[in-house]
Short mmCIF file of C-alpha atoms in Angstrom, two decimals:
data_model
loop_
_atom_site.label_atom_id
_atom_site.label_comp_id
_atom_site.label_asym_id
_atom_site.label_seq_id
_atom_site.Cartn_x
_atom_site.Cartn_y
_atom_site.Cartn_z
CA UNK A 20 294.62 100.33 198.96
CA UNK A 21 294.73 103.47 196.87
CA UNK A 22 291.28 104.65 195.60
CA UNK A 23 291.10 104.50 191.61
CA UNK A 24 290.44 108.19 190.09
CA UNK A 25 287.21 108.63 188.30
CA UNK A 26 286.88 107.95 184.53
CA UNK A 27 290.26 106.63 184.04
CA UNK A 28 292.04 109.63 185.65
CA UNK A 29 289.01 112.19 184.30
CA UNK A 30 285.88 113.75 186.01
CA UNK A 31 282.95 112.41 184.57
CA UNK A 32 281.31 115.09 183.22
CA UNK A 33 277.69 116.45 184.71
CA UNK A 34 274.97 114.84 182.59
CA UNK A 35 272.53 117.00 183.70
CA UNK A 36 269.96 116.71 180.63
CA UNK A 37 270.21 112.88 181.18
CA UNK A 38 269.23 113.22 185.06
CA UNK A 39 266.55 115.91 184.05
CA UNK A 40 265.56 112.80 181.32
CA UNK A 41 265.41 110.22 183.92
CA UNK A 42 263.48 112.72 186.27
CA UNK A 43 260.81 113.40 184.21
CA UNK A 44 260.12 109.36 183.63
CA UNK A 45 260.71 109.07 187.34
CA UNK A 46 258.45 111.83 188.46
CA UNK A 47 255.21 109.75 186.95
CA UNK A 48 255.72 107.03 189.57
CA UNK A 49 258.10 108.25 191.40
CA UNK A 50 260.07 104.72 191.81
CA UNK A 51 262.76 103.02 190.44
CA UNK A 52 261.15 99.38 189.82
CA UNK A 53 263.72 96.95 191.06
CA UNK A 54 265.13 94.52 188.98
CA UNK A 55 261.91 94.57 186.15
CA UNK A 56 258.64 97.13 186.04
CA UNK A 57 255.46 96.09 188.24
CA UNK A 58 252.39 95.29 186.50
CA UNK A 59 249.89 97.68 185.38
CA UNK A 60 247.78 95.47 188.43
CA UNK A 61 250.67 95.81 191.18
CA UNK A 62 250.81 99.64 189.97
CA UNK A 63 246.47 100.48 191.00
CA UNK A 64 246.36 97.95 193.76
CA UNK A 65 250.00 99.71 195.53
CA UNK A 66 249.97 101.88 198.74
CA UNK A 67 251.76 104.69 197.87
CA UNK A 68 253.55 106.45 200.30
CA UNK A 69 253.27 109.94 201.66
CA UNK A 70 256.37 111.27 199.45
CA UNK A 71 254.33 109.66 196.60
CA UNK A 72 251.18 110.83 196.84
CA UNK A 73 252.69 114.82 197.11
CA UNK A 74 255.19 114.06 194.34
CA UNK A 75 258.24 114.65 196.76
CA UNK A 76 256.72 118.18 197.95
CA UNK A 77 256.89 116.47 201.55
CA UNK A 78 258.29 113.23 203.03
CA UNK A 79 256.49 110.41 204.51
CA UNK A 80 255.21 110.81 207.96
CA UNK A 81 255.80 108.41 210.92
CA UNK A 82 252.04 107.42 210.84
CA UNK A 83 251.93 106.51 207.25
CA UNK A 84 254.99 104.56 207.35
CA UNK A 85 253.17 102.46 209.94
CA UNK A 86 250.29 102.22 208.16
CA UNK A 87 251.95 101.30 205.10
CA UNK A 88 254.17 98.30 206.81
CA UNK A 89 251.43 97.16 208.75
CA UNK A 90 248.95 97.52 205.16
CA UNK A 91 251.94 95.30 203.59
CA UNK A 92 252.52 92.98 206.03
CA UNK A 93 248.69 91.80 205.96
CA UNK A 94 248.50 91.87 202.12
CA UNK A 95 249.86 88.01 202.39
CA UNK A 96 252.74 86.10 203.54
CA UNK A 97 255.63 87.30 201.63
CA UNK A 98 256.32 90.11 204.06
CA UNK A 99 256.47 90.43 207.64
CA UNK A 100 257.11 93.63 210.40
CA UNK A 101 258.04 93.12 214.12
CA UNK A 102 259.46 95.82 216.47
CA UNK A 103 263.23 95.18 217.12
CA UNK A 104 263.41 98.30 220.09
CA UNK A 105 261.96 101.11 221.24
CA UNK A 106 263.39 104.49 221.18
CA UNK A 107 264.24 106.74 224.28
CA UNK A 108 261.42 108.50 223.48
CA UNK A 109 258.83 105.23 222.87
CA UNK A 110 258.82 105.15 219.24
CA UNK A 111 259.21 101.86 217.71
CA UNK A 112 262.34 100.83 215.72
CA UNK A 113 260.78 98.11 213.25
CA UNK A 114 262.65 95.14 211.12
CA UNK A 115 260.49 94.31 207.75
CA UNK A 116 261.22 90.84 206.45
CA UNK A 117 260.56 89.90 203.08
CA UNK A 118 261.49 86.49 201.19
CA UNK A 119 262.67 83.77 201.79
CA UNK A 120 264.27 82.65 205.42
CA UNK A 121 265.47 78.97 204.36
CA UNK A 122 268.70 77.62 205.38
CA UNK A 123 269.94 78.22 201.73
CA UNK A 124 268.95 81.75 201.06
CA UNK A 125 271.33 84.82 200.73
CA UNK A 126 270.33 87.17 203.37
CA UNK A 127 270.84 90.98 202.60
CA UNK A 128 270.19 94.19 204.88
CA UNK A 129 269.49 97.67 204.54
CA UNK A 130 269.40 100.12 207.75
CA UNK A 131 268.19 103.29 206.41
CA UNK A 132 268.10 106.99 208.07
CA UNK A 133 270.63 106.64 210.31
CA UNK A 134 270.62 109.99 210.48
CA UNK A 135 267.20 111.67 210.56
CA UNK A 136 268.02 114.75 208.82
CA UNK A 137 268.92 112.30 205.50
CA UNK A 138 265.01 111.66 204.43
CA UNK A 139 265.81 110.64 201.53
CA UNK A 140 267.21 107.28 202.70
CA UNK A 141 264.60 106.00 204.22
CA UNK A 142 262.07 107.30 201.38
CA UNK A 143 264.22 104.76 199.01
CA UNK A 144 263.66 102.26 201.43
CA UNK A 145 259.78 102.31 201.99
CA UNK A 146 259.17 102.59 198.76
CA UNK A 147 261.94 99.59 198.18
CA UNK A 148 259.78 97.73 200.43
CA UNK A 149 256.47 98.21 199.23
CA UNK A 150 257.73 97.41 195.38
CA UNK A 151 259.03 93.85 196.71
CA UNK A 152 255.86 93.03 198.46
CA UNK A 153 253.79 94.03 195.02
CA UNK A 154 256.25 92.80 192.81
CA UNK A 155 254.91 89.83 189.96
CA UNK A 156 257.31 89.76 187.06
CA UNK A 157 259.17 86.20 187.16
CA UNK A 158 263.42 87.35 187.93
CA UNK A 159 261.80 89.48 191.16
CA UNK A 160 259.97 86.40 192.44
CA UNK A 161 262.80 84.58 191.97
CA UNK A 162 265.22 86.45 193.54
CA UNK A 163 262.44 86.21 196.59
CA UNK A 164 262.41 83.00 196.68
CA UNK A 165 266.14 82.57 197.51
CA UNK A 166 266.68 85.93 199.52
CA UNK A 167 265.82 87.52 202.70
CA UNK A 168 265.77 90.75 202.91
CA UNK A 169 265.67 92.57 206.05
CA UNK A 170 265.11 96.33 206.47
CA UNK A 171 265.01 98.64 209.10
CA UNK A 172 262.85 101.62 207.16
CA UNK A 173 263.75 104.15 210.18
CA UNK A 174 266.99 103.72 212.42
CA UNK A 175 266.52 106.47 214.00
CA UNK A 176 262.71 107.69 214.38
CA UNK A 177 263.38 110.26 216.77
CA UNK A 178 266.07 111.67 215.08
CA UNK A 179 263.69 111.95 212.24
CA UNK A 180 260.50 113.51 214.34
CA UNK A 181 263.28 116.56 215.45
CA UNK A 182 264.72 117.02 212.41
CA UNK A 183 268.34 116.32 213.84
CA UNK A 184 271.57 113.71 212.72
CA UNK A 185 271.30 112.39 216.29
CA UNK A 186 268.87 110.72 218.28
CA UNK A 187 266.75 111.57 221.08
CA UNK A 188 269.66 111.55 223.48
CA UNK A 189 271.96 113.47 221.45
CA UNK A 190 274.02 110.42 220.26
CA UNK A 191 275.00 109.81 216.51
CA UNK A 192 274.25 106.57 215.98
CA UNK A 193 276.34 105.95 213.31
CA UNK A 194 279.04 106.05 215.66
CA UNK A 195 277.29 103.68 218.38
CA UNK A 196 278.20 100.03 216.80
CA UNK A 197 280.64 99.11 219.42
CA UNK A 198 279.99 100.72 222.73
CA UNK A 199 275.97 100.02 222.04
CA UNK A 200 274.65 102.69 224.46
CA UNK A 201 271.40 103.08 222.62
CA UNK A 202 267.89 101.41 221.54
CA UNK A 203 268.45 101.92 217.76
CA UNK A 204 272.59 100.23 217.50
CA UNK A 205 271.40 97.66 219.77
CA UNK A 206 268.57 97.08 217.74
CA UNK A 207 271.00 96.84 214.59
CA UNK A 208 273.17 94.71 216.43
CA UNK A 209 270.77 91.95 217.63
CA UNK A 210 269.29 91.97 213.82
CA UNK A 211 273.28 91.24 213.03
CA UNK A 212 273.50 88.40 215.47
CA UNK A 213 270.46 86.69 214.66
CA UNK A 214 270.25 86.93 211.08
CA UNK A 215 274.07 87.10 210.22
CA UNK A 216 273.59 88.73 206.79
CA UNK A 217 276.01 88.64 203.90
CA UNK A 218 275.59 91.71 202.59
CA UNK A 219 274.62 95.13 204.52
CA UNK A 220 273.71 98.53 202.80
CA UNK A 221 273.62 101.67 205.15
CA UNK A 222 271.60 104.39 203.30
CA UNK A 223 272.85 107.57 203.91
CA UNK A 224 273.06 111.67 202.37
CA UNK A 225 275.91 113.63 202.29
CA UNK A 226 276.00 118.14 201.84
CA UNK A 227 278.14 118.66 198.76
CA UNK A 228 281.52 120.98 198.76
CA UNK A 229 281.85 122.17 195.19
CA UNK A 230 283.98 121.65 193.12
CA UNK A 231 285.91 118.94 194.88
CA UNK A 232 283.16 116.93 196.48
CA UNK A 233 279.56 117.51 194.94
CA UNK A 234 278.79 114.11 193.27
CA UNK A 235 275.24 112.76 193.69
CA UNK A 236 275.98 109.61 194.62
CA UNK A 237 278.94 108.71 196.58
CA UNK A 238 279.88 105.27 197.86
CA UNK A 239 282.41 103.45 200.03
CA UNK A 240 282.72 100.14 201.63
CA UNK A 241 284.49 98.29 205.09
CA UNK A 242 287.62 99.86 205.16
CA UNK A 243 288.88 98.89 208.65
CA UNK A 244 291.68 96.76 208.22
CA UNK A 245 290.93 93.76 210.31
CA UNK A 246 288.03 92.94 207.18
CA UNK A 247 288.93 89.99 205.87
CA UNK A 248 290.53 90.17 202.15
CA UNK A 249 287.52 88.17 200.18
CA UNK A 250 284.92 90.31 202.08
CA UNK A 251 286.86 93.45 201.31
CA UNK A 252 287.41 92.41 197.84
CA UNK A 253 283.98 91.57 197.29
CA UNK A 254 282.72 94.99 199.50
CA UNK A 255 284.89 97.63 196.78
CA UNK A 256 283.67 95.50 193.25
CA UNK A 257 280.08 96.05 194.78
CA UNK A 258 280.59 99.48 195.21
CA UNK A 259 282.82 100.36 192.15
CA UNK A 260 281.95 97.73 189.28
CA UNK A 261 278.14 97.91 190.08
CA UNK A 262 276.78 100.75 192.01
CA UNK A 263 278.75 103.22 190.27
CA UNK A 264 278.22 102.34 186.95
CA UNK A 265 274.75 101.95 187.20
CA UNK A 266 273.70 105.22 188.95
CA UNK A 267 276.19 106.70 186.08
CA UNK A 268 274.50 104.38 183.04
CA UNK A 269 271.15 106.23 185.01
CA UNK A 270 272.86 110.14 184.39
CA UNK A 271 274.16 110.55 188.02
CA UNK A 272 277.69 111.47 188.80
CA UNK A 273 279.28 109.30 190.89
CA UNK A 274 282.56 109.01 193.80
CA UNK A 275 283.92 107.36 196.52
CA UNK A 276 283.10 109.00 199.99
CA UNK A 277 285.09 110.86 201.89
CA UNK A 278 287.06 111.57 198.57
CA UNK A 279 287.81 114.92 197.74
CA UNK A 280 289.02 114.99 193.93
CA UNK A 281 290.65 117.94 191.49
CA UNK A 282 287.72 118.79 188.96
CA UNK A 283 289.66 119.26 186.04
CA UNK A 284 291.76 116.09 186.44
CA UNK A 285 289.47 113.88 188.51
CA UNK A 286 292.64 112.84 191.04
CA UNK A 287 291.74 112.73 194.75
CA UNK A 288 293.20 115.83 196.29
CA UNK A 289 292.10 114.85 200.05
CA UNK A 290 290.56 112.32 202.29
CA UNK A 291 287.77 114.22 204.96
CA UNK A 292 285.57 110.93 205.81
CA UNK A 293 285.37 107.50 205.52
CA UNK A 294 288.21 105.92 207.44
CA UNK A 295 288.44 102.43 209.02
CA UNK A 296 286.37 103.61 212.65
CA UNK A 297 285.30 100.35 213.89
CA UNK A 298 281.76 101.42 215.57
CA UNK A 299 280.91 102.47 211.90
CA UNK A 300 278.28 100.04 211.02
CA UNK A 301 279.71 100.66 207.51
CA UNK A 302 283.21 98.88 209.36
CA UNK A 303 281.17 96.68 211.74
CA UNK A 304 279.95 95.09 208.77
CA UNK A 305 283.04 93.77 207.53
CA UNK A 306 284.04 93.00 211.07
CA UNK A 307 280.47 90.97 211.53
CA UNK A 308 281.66 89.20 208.10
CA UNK A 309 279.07 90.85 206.02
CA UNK A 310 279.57 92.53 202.48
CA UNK A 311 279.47 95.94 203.11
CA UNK A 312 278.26 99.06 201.16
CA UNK A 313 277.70 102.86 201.91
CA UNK A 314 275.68 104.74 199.53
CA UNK A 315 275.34 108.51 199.86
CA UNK A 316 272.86 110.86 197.95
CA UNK A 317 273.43 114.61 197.45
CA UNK A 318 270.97 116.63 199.74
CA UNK A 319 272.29 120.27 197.90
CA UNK A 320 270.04 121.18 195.10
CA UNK A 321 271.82 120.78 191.70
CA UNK A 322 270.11 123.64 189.38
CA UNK A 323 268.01 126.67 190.06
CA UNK A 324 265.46 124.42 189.63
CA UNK A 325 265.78 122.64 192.60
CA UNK A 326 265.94 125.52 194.07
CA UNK A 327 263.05 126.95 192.89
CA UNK A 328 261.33 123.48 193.32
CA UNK A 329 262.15 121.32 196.08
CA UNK A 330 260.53 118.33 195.12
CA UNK A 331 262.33 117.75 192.33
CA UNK A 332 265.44 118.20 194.46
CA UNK A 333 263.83 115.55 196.75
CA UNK A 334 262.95 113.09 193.81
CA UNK A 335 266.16 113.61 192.21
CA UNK A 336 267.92 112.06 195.52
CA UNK A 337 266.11 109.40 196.51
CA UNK A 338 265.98 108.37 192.22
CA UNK A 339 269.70 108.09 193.23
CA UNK A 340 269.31 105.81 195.98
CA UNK A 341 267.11 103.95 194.17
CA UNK A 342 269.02 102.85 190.94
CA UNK A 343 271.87 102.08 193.63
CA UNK A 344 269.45 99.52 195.44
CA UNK A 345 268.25 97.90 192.13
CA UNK A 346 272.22 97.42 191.27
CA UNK A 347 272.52 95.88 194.73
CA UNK A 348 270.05 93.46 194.60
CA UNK A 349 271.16 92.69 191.25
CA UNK A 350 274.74 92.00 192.73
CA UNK A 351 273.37 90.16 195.48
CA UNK A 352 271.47 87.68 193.23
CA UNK A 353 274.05 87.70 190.61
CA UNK A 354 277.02 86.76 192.64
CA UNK A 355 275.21 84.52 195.68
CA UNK A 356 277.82 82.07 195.40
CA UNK A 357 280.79 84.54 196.01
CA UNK A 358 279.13 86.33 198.38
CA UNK A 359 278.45 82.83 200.81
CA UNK A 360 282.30 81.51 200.11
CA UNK A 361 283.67 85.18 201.34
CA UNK A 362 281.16 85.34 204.03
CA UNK A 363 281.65 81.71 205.19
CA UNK A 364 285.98 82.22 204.92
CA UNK A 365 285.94 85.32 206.73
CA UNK A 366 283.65 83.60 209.90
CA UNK A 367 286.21 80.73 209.76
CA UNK A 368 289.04 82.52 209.72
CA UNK A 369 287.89 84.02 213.42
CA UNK A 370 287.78 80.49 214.61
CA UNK A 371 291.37 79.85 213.36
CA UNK A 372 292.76 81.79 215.64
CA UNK A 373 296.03 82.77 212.92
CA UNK A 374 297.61 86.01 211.87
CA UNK A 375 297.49 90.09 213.16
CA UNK A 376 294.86 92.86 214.67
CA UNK A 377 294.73 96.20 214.00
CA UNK A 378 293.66 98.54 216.61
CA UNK A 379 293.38 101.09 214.11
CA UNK A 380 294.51 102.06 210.79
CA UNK A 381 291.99 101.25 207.27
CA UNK A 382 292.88 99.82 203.94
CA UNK A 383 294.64 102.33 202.30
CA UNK A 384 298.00 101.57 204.43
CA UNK A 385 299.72 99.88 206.84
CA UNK A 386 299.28 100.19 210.33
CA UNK A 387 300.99 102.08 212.58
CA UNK A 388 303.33 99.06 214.47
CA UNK A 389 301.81 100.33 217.99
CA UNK A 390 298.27 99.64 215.98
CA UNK A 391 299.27 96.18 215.06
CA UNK A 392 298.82 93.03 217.46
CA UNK A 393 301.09 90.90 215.37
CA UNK A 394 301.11 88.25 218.15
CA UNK A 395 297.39 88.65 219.62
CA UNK A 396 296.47 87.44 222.74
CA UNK A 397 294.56 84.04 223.30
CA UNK A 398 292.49 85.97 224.79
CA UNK A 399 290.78 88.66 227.21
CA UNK A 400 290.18 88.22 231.46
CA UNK A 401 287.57 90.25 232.84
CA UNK A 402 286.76 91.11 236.74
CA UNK A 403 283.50 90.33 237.83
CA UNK A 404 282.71 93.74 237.63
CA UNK A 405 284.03 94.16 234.42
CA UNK A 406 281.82 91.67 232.79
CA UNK A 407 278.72 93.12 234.50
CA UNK A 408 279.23 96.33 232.29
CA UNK A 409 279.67 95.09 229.05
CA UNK A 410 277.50 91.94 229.12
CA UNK A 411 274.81 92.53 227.06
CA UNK A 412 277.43 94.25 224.53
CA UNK A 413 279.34 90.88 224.28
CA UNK A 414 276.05 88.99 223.53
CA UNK A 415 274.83 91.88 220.97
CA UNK A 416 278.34 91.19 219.40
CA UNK A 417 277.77 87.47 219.40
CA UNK A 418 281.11 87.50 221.57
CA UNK A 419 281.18 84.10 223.52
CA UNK A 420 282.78 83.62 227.23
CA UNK A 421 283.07 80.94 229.85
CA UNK A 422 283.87 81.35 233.89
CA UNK A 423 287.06 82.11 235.15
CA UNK A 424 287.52 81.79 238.71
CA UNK A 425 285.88 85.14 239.71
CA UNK A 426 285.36 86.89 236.56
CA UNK A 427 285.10 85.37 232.93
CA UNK A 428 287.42 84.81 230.19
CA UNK A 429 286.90 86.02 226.55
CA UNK A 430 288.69 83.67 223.86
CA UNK A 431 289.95 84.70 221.06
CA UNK A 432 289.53 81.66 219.07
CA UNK A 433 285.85 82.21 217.88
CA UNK A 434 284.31 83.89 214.50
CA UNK A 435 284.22 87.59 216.42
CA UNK A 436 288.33 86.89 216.86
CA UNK A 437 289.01 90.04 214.96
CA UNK A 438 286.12 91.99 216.82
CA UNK A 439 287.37 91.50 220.51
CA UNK A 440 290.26 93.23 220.89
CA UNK A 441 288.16 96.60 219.43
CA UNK A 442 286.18 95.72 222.72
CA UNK A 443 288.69 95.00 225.07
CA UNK A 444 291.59 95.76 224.52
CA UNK A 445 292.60 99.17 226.48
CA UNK A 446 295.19 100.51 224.00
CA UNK A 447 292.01 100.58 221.21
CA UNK A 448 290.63 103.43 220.45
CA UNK A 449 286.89 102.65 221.75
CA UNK A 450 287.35 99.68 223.74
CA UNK A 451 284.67 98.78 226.11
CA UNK A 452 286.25 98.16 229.30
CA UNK A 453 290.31 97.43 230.03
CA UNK A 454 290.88 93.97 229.93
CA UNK A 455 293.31 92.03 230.82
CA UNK A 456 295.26 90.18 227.73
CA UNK A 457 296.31 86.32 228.15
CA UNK A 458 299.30 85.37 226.28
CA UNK A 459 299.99 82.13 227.90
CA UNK A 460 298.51 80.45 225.19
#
């Protein structure tokens, strides 16, 4: 699917006085309040975080953030923590819960600082959690009462402690959703299995290219192909009909990632990220039938003042994040119903068992023919051997099997139909382990 040009075919222009505007309200507080402002008695009785309390001159340290969830989690019962993993080099990987967990509620997701050299991610994301747990105003509380929201603060705390995009181990783990070879995907992927959320944000920063690619926000959703068409559909309004226009309504120039577009005219020009990779977890959400969004936040200072000032850099960027949380949640409570009846469709269509894979390819085409299963098989043998090595994978994936003579068989017809092939298949480009297709259905 083509990506639409911005503005009707036009660059928005830079609002930079309404930024510096929004800024200077921001800068008081230094939060965005989600969905309606705290009370003046949420506001003194607060934690702030480390970020806060310097005005964005430094980010919030390891310790504080523990001190802070730990603070929030025995303020009452609306929010919990639990550790989810434990990093290669012992530091915990923690899952905050706040809401509502009944069998009626929307659950949503946000996995922030994937990479930790993008602080201001996870910034948004504290602070995200700490206004939830304070919040009193009535549409808040109400939106509490029939959501969970998960959050994992700091994917990648080691990462974060060196200063580095990868972990401890040298691995990206943005691009560790299928194999699974560390603490902090697996982590991800066993919140994914056991909570099965609807909708997933990633929370990420990008380093602008000016002219062509220098937006502060940019945004993208599952663009693998094999996402079903209602959680697609539902994945791209999120991103363009709400996001968007409310980080631009807030004085931030928007665009879709990966997007490279002519500044006088506003037309894309290139494509240099954001395909259809399936061990994204941008991808993996879609393929885990989850409405899936990718925010991005401009880590380049925008002015001399920035320059000069690094905090306001750093305030400006997680602001950013910030209005694009409020619009999700906002989304999320807005169009609940939507959201279950794509999420439920896309889980039943596994189970089905009917039309194509794609072993590749993304949205904005069709697939290559040698990319296309257009008969699939009913399913996937594996040695004995075989199965020992990608085991707990399977189970992370929520991938069900049953005994077959010496090894195990993998069958297609289950919700993760779409997902198996990506693991097993050998012609895919990251499959797990070579197995052997069945197509004596």
């Amino acid at each position: 699917m083509p990506i639409a040009p911005t503005a009707g075919g036009r660059r928005l222009p830079r609002r930079g006085r309404a930024r510096d505007l929004a800024l200077a309200v921001v800068s008081a507080a230094l939060t965005v309040p989600l969905l309606s402002v705290p009370s003046d008695a949420a506001r003194t009785t607060a934690p702030r975080t480390g970020f806060e309390v310097s005005g964005g001159a430094r980010w919030t340290g390891q310790s504080e953030e523990a001190s802070l969830l730990a603070g929030l989690a025995r303020s009452g019962d609306r929010v919990s923590v639990r550790r989810i993993g434990t990093t290669a080099r012992g530091r915990p990987l923690r899952l905050v819960r706040i809401g509502s967990a009944g069998p009626d509620a929307l659950t949503v997701l946000l996995v922030c600082g994937q990479h930790g050299d993008e602080p201001a991610a996870r910034e948004a994301c504290l602070s995200t959690v700490r206004d939830l747990a304070y919040a009193t105003d009535a549409r808040t509380r109400a939106l509490l009462a029939r959501t969970e929201i998960l959050v994992v603060p700091t994917a990648n705390p080691d990462g974060l402690a060196a200063g580095t995009r990868a972990n401890g181990d040298g691995v990206d783990i943005n691009r560790d959703h299928l194999a699974l070879r560390g603490a902090e995907a697996r982590a991800v992927a066993a919140v994914l299995r056991d909570h099965e959320p609807e909708v997933i944000e990633d929370v990420h920063e990008y380093a602008a290219t000016a002219p062509y690619y220098d937006e502060d926000l940019l945004v993208l959703w599952p663009r693998n192909p094999n996402t079903e068409e209602w959680l697609h559909d539902e994945a791209r309004a999120l991103a363009l009909d709400r996001v968007r226009p409310a980080a631009e309504k807030a004085g931030f120039d928007t665009g879709v990632y990966g997007v490279w577009t002519d500044p006088a005219t506003g037309r894309p020009v290139k494509r240099s990220a954001g395909d259809g990779q399936e061990r994204l977890l941008r991808n993996i959400a879609g393929l885990t039938h989850a409405v899936g969004l990718l925010t991005e936040s401009r880590t380049d200072a925008l002015s001399a003042e920035e320059r000069a000032d690094p905090a306001l850099n750093a305030r400006r960027r997680v602001t950013s994040q910030l209005v694009a949380l409020d619009a999700l949640f906002r989304y999320a409570d807005e169009q609940r119903a939507s959201i279950a009846a794509a999420t439920a469709a896309s889980r039943a269509a596994g189970a089905a068992d009917r039309g194509p894979v794609f072993l590749a390819g993304s949205d904005e085409g069709v697939p290559e023919p040698g990319d296309t299963l257009t008969d699939p098989p009913c399913g996937y043998r594996l040695t004995k051997e075989q199965f020992a090595g990608v085991r707990d994978e399977l189970a992370l994936h929520a991938v069900t099997s049953r005994p077959d003579g010496d090894g195990v068989y993998v069958p297609l017809r289950q919700p993760a139909r779409k997902l198996i092939p990506l693991l097993l298949d050998g012609r895919a480009a990251y499959h797990l382990t070579n197995g052997q297709p069945d197509t004596a259905c």
